[in-house]
Short mmCIF file of C-alpha atoms in Angstrom, two decimals:
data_model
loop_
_atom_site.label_atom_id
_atom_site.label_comp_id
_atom_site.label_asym_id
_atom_site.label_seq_id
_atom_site.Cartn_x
_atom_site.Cartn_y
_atom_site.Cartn_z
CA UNK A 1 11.47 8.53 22.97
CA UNK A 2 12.83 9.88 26.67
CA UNK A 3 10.64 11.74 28.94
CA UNK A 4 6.92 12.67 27.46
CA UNK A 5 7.02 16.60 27.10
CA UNK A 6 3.88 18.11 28.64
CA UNK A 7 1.30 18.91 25.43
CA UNK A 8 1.75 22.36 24.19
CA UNK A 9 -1.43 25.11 24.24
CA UNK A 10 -3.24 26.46 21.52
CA UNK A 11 -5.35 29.39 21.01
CA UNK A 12 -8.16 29.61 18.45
CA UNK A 13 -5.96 32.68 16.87
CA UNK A 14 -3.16 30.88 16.26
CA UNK A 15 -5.15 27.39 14.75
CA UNK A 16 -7.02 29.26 12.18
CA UNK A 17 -3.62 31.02 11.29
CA UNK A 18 -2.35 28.31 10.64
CA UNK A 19 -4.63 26.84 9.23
CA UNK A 20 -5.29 29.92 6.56
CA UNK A 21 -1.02 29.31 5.84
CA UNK A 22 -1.97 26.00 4.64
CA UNK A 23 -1.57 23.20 7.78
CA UNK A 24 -4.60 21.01 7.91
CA UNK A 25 -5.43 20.84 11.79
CA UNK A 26 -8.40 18.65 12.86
CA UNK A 27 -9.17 18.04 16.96
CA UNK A 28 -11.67 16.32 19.26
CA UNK A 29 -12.45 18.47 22.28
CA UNK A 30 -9.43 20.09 23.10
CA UNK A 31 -7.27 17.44 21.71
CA UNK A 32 -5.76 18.57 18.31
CA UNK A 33 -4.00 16.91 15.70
CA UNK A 34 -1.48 18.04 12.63
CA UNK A 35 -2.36 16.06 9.44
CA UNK A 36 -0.69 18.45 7.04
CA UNK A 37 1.87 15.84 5.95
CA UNK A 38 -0.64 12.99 6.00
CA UNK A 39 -3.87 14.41 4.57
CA UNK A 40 -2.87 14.02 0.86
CA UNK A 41 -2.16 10.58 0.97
CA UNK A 42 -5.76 10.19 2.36
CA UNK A 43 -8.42 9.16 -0.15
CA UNK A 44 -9.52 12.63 -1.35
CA UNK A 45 -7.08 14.50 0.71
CA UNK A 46 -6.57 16.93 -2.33
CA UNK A 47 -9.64 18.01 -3.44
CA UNK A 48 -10.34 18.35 1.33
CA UNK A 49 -7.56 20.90 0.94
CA UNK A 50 -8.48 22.87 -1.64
CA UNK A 51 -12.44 22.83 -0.46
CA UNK A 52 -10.95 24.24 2.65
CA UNK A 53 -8.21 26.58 1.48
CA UNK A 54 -8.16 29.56 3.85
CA UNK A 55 -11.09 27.94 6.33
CA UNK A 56 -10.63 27.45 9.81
CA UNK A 57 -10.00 24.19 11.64
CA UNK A 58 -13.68 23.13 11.63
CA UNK A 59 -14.09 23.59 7.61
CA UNK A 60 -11.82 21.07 7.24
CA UNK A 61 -14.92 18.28 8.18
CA UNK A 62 -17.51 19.51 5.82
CA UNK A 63 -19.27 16.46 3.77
CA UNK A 64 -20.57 13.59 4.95
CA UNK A 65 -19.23 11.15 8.23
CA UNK A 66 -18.24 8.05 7.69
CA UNK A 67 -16.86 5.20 9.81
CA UNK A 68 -13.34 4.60 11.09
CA UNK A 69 -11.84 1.54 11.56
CA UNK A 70 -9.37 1.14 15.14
CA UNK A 71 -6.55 1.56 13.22
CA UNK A 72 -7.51 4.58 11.85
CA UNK A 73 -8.14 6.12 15.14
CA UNK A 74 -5.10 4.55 16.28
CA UNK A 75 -3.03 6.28 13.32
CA UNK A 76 -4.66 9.88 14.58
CA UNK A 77 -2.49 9.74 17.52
CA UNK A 78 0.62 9.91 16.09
CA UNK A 79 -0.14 13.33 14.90
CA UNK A 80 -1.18 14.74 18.16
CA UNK A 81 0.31 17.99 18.55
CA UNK A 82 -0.97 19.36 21.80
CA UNK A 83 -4.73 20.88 23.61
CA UNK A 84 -6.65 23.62 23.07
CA UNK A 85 -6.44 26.43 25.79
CA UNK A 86 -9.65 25.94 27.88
CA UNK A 87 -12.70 27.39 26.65
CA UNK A 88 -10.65 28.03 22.88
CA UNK A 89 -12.70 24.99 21.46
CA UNK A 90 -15.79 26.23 21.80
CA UNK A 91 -14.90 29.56 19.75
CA UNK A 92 -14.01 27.20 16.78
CA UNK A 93 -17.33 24.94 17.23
CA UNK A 94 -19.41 28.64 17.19
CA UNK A 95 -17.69 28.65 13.62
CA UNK A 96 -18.82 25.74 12.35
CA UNK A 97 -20.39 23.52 14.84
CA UNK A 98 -22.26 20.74 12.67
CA UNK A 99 -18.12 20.23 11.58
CA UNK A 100 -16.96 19.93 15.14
CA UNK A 101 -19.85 17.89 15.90
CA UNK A 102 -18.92 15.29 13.28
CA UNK A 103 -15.12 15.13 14.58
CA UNK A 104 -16.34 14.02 17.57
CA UNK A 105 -18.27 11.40 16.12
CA UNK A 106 -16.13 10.33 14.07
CA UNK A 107 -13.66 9.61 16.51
CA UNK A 108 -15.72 8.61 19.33
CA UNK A 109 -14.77 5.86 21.20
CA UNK A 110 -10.92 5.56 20.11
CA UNK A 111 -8.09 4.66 21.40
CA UNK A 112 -6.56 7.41 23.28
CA UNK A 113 -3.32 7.78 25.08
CA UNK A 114 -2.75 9.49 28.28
CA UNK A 115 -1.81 13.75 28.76
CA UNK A 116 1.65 14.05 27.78
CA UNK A 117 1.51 11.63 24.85
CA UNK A 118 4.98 11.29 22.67
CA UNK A 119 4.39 10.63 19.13
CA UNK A 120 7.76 8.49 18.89
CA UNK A 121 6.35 6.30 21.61
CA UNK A 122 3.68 4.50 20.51
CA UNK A 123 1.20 2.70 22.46
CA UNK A 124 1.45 -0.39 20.49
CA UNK A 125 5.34 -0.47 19.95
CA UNK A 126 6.96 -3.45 20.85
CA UNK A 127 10.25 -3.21 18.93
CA UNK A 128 13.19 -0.92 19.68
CA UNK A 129 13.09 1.83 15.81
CA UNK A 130 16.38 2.98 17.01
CA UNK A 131 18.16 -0.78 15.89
CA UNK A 132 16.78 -2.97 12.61
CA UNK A 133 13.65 -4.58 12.95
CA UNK A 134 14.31 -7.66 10.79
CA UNK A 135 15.88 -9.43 13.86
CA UNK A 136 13.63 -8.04 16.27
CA UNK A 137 10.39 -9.29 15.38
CA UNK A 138 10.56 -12.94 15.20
CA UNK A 139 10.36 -12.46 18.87
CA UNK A 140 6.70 -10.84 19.21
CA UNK A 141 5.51 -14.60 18.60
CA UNK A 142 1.89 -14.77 19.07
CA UNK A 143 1.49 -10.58 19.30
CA UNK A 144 3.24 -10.63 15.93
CA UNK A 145 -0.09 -10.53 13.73
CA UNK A 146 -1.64 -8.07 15.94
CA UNK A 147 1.62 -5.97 15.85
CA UNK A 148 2.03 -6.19 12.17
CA UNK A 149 -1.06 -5.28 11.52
CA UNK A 150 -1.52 -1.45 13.33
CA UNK A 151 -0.07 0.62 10.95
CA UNK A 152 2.56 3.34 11.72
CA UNK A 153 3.38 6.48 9.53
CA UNK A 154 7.51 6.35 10.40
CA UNK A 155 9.94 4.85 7.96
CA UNK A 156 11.69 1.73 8.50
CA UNK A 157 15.18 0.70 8.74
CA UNK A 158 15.66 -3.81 8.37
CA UNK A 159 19.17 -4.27 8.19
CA UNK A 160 22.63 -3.20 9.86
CA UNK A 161 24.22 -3.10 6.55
CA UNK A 162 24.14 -0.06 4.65
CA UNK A 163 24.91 -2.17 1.51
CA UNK A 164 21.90 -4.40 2.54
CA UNK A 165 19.53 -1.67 3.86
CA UNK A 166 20.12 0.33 0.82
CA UNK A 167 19.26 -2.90 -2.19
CA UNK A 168 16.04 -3.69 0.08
CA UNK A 169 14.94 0.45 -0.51
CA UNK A 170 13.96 2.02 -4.30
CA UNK A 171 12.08 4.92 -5.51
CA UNK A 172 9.15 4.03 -7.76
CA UNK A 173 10.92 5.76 -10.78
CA UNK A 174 13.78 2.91 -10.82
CA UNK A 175 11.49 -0.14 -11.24
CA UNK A 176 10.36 2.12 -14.66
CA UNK A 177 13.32 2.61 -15.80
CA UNK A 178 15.24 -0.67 -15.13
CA UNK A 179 12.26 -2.77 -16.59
CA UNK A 180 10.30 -0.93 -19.22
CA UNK A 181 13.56 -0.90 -21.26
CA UNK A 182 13.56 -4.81 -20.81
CA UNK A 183 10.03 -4.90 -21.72
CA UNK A 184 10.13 -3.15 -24.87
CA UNK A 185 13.40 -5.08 -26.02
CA UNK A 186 11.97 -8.29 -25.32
CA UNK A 187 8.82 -7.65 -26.96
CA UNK A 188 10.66 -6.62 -30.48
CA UNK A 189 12.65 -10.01 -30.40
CA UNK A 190 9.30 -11.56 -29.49
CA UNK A 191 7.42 -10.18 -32.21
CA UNK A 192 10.49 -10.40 -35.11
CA UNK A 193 10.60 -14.24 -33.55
CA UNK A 194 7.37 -14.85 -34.69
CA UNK A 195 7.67 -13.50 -37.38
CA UNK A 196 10.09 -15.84 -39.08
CA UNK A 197 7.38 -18.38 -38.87
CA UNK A 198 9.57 -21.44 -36.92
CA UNK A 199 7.29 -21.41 -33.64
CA UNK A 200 4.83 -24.37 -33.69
CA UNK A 201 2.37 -25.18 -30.60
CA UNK A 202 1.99 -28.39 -29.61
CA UNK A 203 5.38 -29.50 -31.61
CA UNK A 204 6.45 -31.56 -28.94
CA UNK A 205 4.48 -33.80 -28.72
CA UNK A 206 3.11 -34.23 -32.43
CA UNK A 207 4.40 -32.57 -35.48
CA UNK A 208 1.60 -33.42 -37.66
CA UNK A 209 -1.20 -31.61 -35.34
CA UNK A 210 1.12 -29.08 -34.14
CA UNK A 211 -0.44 -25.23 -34.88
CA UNK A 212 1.75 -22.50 -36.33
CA UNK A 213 2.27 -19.35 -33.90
CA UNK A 214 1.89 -16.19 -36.42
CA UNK A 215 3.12 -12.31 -35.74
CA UNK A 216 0.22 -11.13 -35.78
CA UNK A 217 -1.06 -13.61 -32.39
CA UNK A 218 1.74 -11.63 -29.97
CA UNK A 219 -0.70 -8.95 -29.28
CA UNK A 220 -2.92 -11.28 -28.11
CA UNK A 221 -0.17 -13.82 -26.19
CA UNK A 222 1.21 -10.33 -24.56
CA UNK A 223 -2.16 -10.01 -23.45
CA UNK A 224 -2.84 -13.44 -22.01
CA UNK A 225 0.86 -13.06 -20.17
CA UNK A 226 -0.74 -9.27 -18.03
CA UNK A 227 -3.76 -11.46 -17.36
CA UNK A 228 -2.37 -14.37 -16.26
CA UNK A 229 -0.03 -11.92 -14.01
CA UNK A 230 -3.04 -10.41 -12.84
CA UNK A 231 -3.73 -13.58 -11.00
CA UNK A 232 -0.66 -14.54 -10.29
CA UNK A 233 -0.40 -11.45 -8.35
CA UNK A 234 -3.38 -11.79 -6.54
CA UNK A 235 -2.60 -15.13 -5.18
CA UNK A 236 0.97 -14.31 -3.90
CA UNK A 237 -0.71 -11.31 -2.58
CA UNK A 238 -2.76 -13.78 -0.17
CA UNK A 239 -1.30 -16.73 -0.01
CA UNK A 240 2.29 -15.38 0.46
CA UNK A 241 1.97 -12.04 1.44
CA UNK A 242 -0.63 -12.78 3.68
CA UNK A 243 0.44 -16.07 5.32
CA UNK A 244 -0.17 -15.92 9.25
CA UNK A 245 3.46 -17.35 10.14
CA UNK A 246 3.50 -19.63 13.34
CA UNK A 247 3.63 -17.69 16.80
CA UNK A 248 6.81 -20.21 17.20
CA UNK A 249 8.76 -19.96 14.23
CA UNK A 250 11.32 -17.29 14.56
CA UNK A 251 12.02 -17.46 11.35
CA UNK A 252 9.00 -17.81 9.26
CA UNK A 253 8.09 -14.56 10.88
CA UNK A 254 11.26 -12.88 9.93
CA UNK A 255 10.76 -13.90 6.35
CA UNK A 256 6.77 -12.50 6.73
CA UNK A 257 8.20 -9.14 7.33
CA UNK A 258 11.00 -9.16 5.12
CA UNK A 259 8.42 -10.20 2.05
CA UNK A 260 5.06 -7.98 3.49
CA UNK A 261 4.80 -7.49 6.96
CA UNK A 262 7.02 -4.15 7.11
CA UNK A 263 4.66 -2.94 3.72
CA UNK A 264 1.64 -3.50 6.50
CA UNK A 265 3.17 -1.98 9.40
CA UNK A 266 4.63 1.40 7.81
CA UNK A 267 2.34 1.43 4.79
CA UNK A 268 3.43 5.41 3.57
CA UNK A 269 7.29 4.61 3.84
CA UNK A 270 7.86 5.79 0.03
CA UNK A 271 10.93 4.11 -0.10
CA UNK A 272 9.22 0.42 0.17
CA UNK A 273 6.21 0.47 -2.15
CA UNK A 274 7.73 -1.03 -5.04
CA UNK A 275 9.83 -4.09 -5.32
CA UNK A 276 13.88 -3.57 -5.19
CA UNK A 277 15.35 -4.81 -8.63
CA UNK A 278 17.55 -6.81 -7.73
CA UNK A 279 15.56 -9.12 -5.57
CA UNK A 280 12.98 -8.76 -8.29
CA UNK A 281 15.66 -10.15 -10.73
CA UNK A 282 15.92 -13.34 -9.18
CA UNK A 283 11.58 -13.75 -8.76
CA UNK A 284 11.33 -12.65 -12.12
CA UNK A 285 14.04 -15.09 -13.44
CA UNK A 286 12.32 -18.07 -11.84
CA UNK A 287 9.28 -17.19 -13.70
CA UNK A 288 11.16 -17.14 -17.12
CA UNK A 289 12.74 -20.22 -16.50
CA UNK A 290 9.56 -21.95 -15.35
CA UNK A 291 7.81 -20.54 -18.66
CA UNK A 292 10.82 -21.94 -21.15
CA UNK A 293 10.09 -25.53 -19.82
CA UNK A 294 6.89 -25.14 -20.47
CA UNK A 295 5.83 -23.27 -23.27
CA UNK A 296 8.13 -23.29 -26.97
CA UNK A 297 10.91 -20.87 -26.41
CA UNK A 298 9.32 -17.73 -28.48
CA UNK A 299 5.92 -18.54 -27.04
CA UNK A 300 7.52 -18.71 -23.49
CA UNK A 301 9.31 -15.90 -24.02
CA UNK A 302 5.81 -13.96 -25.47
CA UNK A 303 4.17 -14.46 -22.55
CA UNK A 304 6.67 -13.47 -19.92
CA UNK A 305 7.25 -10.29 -21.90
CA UNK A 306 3.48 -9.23 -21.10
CA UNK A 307 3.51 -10.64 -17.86
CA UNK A 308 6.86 -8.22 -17.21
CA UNK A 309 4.55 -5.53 -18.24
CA UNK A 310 1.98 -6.44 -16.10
CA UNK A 311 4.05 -6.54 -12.89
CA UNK A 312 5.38 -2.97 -13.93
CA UNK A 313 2.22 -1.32 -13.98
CA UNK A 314 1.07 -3.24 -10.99
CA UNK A 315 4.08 -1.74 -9.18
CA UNK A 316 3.15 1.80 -10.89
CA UNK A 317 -0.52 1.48 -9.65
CA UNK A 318 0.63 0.05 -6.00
CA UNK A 319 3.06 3.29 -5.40
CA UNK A 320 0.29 5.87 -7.18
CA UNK A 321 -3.09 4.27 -4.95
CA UNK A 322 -0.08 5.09 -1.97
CA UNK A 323 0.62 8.69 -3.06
CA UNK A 324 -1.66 9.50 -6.19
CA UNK A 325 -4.47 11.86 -5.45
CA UNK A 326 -6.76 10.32 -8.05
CA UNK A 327 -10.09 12.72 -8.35
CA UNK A 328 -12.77 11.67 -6.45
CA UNK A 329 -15.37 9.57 -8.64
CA UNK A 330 -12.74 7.90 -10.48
CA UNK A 331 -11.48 4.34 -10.96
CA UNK A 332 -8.51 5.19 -9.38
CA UNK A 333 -10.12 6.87 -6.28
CA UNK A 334 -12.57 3.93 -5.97
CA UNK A 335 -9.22 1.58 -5.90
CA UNK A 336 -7.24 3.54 -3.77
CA UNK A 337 -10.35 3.67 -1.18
CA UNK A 338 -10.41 0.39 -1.57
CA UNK A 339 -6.59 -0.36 -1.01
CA UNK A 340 -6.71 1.88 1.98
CA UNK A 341 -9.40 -0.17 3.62
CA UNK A 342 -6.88 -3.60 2.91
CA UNK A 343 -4.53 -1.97 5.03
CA UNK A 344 -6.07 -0.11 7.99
CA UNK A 345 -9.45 -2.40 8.30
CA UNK A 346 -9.36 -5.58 6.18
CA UNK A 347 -6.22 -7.37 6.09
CA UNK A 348 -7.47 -10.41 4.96
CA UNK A 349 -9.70 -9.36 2.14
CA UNK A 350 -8.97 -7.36 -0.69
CA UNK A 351 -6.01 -8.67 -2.10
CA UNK A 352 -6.50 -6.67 -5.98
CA UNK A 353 -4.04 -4.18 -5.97
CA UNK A 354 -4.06 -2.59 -9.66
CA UNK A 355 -7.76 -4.72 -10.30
CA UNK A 356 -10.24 -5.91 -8.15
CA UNK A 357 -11.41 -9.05 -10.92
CA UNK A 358 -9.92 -11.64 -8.21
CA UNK A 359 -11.50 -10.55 -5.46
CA UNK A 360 -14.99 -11.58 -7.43
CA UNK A 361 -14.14 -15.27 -7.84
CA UNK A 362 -12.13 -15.71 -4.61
CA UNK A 363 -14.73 -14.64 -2.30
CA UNK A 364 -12.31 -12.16 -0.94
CA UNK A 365 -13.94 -8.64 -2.01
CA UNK A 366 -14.63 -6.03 0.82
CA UNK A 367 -18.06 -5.01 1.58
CA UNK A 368 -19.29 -2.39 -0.21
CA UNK A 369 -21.19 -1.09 2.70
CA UNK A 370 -18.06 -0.33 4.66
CA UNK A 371 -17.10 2.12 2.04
CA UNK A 372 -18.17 6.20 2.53
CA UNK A 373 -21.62 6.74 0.44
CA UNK A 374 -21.23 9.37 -2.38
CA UNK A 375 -24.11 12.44 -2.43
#
């Protein structure tokens, strides 16, 4: 914030230096841009870094364009570093100039900011980052959605409270080790359950026609409890998650944040890609109560166990599609393209996070022709 610094020159020299040390440097005429700390996280980053190990600049561009959405472009900016010297850029196009050609293209047409531009100033910023942001954006109102919904790479502070700020943070290892232990415990008294042959479907309401629940049917309950959280975690995805809260209601906004909207706005914050235990305790209790009044204790208790599994691997997949480098080709690459597009292009499709099954039936799938075309 303060002052914008005038934009600092580069030489070609010094860009394929750095470059060749490992920094992954991409520009548009003489504007150039630092993605070393960004690239990996990009769909294929990995395998652009070590295709282009020891390259210059313009290397970095080799394979096919494809299109980017606003955001995208609007994300490039915050890792403007500075200009070329005049007349450097065209040394690097002699290099490679179908490359430098395709940067251009690619970024035709976007957003940029005026000479002098300050990363921590954003064009779009409408909040002060130096104070909490849970109390701050209930009053965007109607610029709220917009807001929400141009991504920033900058961590995120919500509360005053350290205490506070520090249960709504967690590294993805916690939610592993708090919950597989539960799920693995509850699955064993599960299973032995069932095994003493007391649990009867249907035994509330008749005993005569009631069916007997057997040990060896908990595979297949465990099952049914992952799919059924499967959809249960696509619909809070878009029908919670993804509410559009009134431009008037202070608080209905506050709470969108809170549950999503900060998720959307700083999508790389590592530190907010899986769900807090604690909270999760309480949402995950709700669930186990709801299941005991309807479903025979054991049988309740079957199901939630695989549904508790589900929602750990979901939370596994959702931090992994953030910072995994899955190979490109791969299920995993396809669904972390995929989850990339959700949050830099279409917000209100896409709502699979570790499948895509829902999407099918909902009507809710992203086009496939948005995505980049393998050779």
């Amino acid at each position: 914030s303060g002052a914008m610094a005038a934009p600092r020159s580069f030489s070609a020299a010094e860009v394929r230096a750095r470059c060749a040390q490992g920094a992954c440097l991409v520009r548009c005429r003489r504007r150039l841009y630092d993605l070393s700390g960004f690239v990996r996280l990009h769909p294929g980053g990995e395998q652009l870094l070590r295709r282009r190990a020891g390259t210059d600049v313009s290397a970095a561009l080799d394979g096919p364009p494809h299109r980017h959405s606003a955001n995208a472009r609007r994300w490039l900016e915050q890792y403007y570093v500075g200009e070329m010297e005049p007349g450097e850029e065209q040394e690097l196009a002699a290099r490679n100039p179908a490359a430098a050609a395709q940067l251009c293209a690619r970024y035709r047409g976007g957003v940029w900011v005026p000479r002098g531009y300050n990363r921590c100033l954003l064009p779009q910023d409408l909040v002060d980052w130096q104070k909490p942001l849970l109390w701050q954006v209930g009053y965007l109102g109607e610029k709220y959605d917009e807001w929400v919904h141009q991504p920033v790479d900058r961590p995120i502070r919500l509360f005053h409270s350290d205490f506070l700020e520090s249960l709504s943070k967690t590294a993805w290892y916690v939610v592993f080790m708090v919950w597989a232990p539960v799920v693995l415990y509850l699955s064993w008294v599960s299973y032995t359950s069932l095994a003493q042959g007391n649990t009867r479907l249907f035994s509330s309401f008749t005993t005569e026609y009631s069916i007997p629940v057997h040990k060896y049917y908990f595979p297949f309950i465990f099952l049914l409890g992952m799919f059924l959280w499967s959809l249960l975690e696509y619909l809070i995805h878009r029908f919670v998650f993804h509410m559009k809260p009134p431009a008037s209601n202070y608080y209905l906004i506050t709470l969108h944040f809170l549950l999503h909207g900060q998720h959307h706005k700083s999508p790389f914050d590592s530190s907010r890609l899986v769900f807090p235990p604690v909270p999760a305790s309480l949402v995950i209790g709700f669930f186990y109560g709801v299941l005991q009044l309807l479903l025979p204790e054991v049988l309740g208790l079957s199901v939630f166990v695989g549904g508790l599994c589900g929602y750990v691997i979901y939370d596994m997949m959702h931090y992994y599609l953030h910072y995994g480098s899955p190979k490109k080709g791969t299920y995993l690459y396809g669904l972390k393209a995929y989850h990339v597009k959700h949050h830099f292009e279409h917000q209100k499709s896409g709502f699979g996070i570790s499948t895509r099954f829902w999407d099918h039936p909902f009507r809710t799938l992203i086009p496939e022709e948005t995505f980049e075309k393998e050779d």
